[in-house]
XYZ file of N, CA and C in Angstrom:
267
model
N -27.113 5.005 1.226
C -26.860 6.586 0.623
C -26.651 6.886 -0.838
N -27.191 7.523 -1.664
C -27.309 7.694 -2.926
C -25.674 8.536 -3.310
N -25.113 8.541 -4.288
C -24.028 9.442 -4.584
C -24.722 10.608 -5.379
N -24.030 11.951 -5.116
C -24.074 12.831 -6.474
C -22.664 13.252 -6.854
N -22.426 13.163 -8.040
C -21.166 13.270 -8.504
C -21.189 14.940 -8.782
N -19.957 15.182 -8.844
C -19.525 16.893 -8.594
C -19.489 17.026 -10.582
N -20.371 17.598 -11.319
C -20.304 18.197 -12.528
C -19.609 19.660 -12.814
N -18.877 19.779 -13.670
C -18.413 21.098 -14.072
C -17.648 21.133 -15.505
N -18.008 22.152 -16.332
C -17.082 21.908 -17.442
C -16.345 23.523 -17.826
N -15.457 23.429 -18.491
C -14.853 24.080 -18.663
C -13.844 24.108 -20.161
N -13.343 25.391 -20.781
C -12.506 25.396 -21.737
C -10.976 25.179 -21.664
N -10.273 24.028 -21.490
C -8.893 23.683 -21.732
C -8.325 24.823 -22.409
N -6.809 25.257 -21.834
C -6.098 26.335 -22.600
C -4.645 24.944 -22.512
N -3.829 25.379 -23.192
C -2.686 24.527 -23.521
C -1.743 24.832 -22.500
N -1.519 23.479 -21.594
C -0.961 23.403 -20.415
C -1.548 23.320 -19.316
N -2.590 23.642 -19.348
C -3.765 23.357 -18.003
C -3.549 21.804 -17.716
N -3.926 21.718 -16.245
C -4.128 20.460 -16.011
C -5.203 20.133 -15.290
N -5.909 19.006 -15.613
C -7.204 18.569 -15.419
C -6.694 17.324 -14.105
N -6.834 17.202 -12.912
C -6.912 15.982 -11.837
C -8.192 15.529 -11.171
N -8.084 14.293 -11.022
C -8.982 13.923 -10.562
C -8.497 12.578 -9.610
N -8.565 12.692 -8.242
C -8.236 11.923 -7.044
C -9.366 11.292 -6.597
N -8.602 10.033 -5.919
C -9.975 9.351 -5.118
C -9.579 9.828 -3.596
N -10.529 9.228 -2.805
C -10.243 10.127 -1.408
C -9.181 9.486 -0.454
N -8.392 8.400 -1.241
C -7.278 8.348 -0.497
C -6.387 9.495 -1.068
N -6.460 10.168 -1.790
C -5.318 11.368 -1.879
C -6.287 12.580 -1.101
N -7.321 12.855 -1.725
C -7.652 13.853 -0.804
C -8.154 14.034 0.535
N -8.034 12.750 1.440
C -8.080 12.696 2.385
C -7.138 12.764 3.224
N -5.738 12.669 2.490
C -4.517 12.584 3.171
C -3.467 13.854 2.846
N -4.295 14.506 1.998
C -3.096 15.837 1.606
C -4.457 17.170 1.433
N -3.824 18.156 2.082
C -4.492 19.222 2.024
C -4.639 20.036 0.632
N -5.407 20.699 -0.020
C -5.530 21.204 -1.214
C -4.390 22.085 -1.561
N -3.642 22.571 -0.665
C -2.878 23.583 -1.045
C -1.417 22.418 -1.323
N -1.052 21.240 -0.634
C -0.384 20.526 -0.845
C -0.263 19.577 -2.449
N -1.611 19.449 -2.547
C -2.348 19.008 -3.872
C -1.422 20.093 -4.874
N -1.987 21.448 -4.960
C -1.475 22.256 -5.934
C -0.480 22.342 -5.900
N 0.611 22.448 -4.633
C 2.194 22.263 -4.786
C 2.972 21.337 -5.506
N 2.066 19.823 -5.321
C 3.109 18.594 -6.152
C 2.185 19.064 -7.362
N 1.203 19.495 -7.689
C 0.791 19.794 -9.545
C 1.873 20.881 -9.908
N 2.204 21.578 -9.280
C 2.580 22.808 -9.509
C 4.208 22.497 -10.120
N 4.843 21.565 -9.148
C 5.987 21.201 -8.930
C 6.771 21.068 -10.573
N 7.323 22.063 -11.143
C 7.934 22.340 -12.399
C 8.837 21.438 -12.752
N 9.434 20.892 -11.841
C 10.796 19.763 -12.263
C 10.118 18.489 -12.671
N 9.034 18.067 -11.588
C 8.397 17.102 -11.915
C 7.796 17.086 -13.151
N 6.886 18.070 -13.224
C 6.099 18.517 -14.392
C 7.112 18.138 -15.872
N 8.180 18.883 -15.905
C 8.821 18.850 -16.722
C 9.527 17.447 -17.386
N 10.440 16.798 -16.353
C 10.961 15.702 -16.294
C 9.730 13.939 -16.836
N 8.960 14.200 -15.791
C 7.812 13.083 -15.801
C 6.792 13.027 -15.823
N 6.347 14.865 -16.686
C 4.787 14.791 -17.181
C 3.935 14.597 -16.303
N 2.381 14.455 -16.964
C 1.120 13.902 -16.138
C 1.471 12.871 -15.154
N 2.262 11.842 -15.382
C 2.181 10.804 -14.982
C 2.965 10.703 -13.715
N 4.117 11.518 -13.583
C 4.977 11.872 -12.726
C 4.169 12.603 -11.524
N 3.144 13.280 -11.832
C 2.873 14.367 -11.061
C 1.668 13.584 -10.394
N 1.115 12.034 -11.069
C -0.055 11.492 -10.073
C 0.863 10.712 -9.604
N 1.868 9.865 -9.732
C 2.863 9.308 -8.992
C 3.179 9.793 -7.574
N 3.473 11.461 -7.927
C 4.092 12.013 -6.867
C 2.788 12.243 -5.511
N 1.545 12.417 -6.243
C 0.316 12.726 -5.305
C 0.120 11.305 -4.715
N 0.361 10.346 -5.407
C -0.173 8.750 -4.535
C 1.165 8.628 -3.399
N 2.252 8.587 -4.075
C 3.467 8.518 -2.878
C 3.264 9.396 -1.744
N 2.972 10.987 -2.178
C 2.593 11.901 -1.030
C 1.621 11.408 0.135
N 0.287 10.918 -0.506
C -0.601 10.508 0.092
C 0.002 8.898 1.104
N 0.568 8.371 0.454
C 0.882 7.279 1.187
C 2.416 7.244 2.534
N 2.635 8.356 1.856
C 3.584 8.872 3.194
C 2.981 9.712 4.397
N 1.762 10.177 3.786
C 1.037 10.956 4.794
C 0.130 9.999 5.794
N -0.026 8.718 5.809
C -0.271 8.233 6.431
C -1.315 6.717 5.224
N -1.538 7.371 4.224
C -2.027 6.135 3.547
C -3.162 4.858 3.869
N -4.337 5.840 4.765
C -5.236 4.921 5.094
C -6.034 4.549 4.215
N -6.075 4.831 2.921
C -7.078 4.507 1.933
C -6.225 4.171 0.471
N -6.910 3.681 -0.686
C -6.199 3.274 -1.631
C -6.337 4.656 -2.256
N -5.192 4.961 -2.832
C -4.739 6.407 -3.456
C -4.456 6.451 -5.220
N -5.507 6.744 -5.335
C -5.557 7.023 -6.852
C -5.467 8.163 -7.637
N -4.430 8.665 -8.291
C -4.492 10.096 -9.287
C -4.409 9.824 -10.975
N -5.215 10.697 -11.501
C -5.033 10.903 -12.752
C -5.155 12.365 -13.247
N -3.869 12.441 -13.874
C -3.407 13.925 -14.314
C -3.303 13.848 -15.678
N -4.339 14.883 -16.348
C -4.484 15.482 -17.838
C -3.894 16.534 -18.035
N -2.573 16.527 -18.887
C -1.891 17.964 -19.484
C -2.425 17.972 -20.944
N -3.254 19.476 -20.958
C -3.258 19.633 -22.237
C -2.513 20.516 -22.917
N -2.408 20.024 -24.363
C -1.518 20.474 -24.930
C -2.286 21.068 -26.219
N -1.374 22.298 -27.326
C -1.895 22.778 -28.064
C -2.518 22.282 -29.058
N -3.590 22.643 -29.715
C -3.826 21.416 -30.950
C -3.248 22.228 -32.435
N -2.344 21.652 -32.626
C -1.960 21.992 -34.287
C -2.676 22.491 -35.157
N -3.873 21.790 -35.156
C -5.013 22.349 -36.369
C -5.229 24.016 -35.852
N -5.195 24.380 -34.686
C -5.431 25.931 -34.410
C -4.154 26.510 -34.042
N -4.254 27.823 -34.520
C -3.035 28.959 -34.124
C -3.488 29.655 -32.898
N -3.053 30.890 -32.476
C -3.033 31.837 -31.371
C -4.679 31.846 -31.478
N -4.792 31.760 -30.011
C -6.477 31.874 -29.577
C -7.468 31.023 -30.089
N -7.042 30.005 -30.476
C -8.013 28.996 -30.483
C -8.443 28.886 -32.348
N -7.919 29.793 -33.289
C -8.944 30.554 -34.622
C -8.033 29.196 -35.185
N -8.979 28.510 -36.332
C -8.512 27.223 -37.331
C -7.417 28.475 -38.296
N -6.128 27.342 -38.504
C -5.366 27.810 -39.168
C -5.891 27.902 -40.837
């Protein structure tokens, strides 16, 4: 069976999160649970994107963990070369 990748594009804004997870996470956690974990501000403020990824894999394991659980989270920061609205300084 041939795999077909999901492809999309977007323009990230400061503070946006990009989340990539394996089926070991997406099959164990409902989408709303994944969103709740990603928006856990206490985790984001103290452990950052790496903490969110660790929380996602931990929750997937606790939910039954039948497969390898992998998560990558990227948090976009403001680019200091640009001002408000993305205009060059």
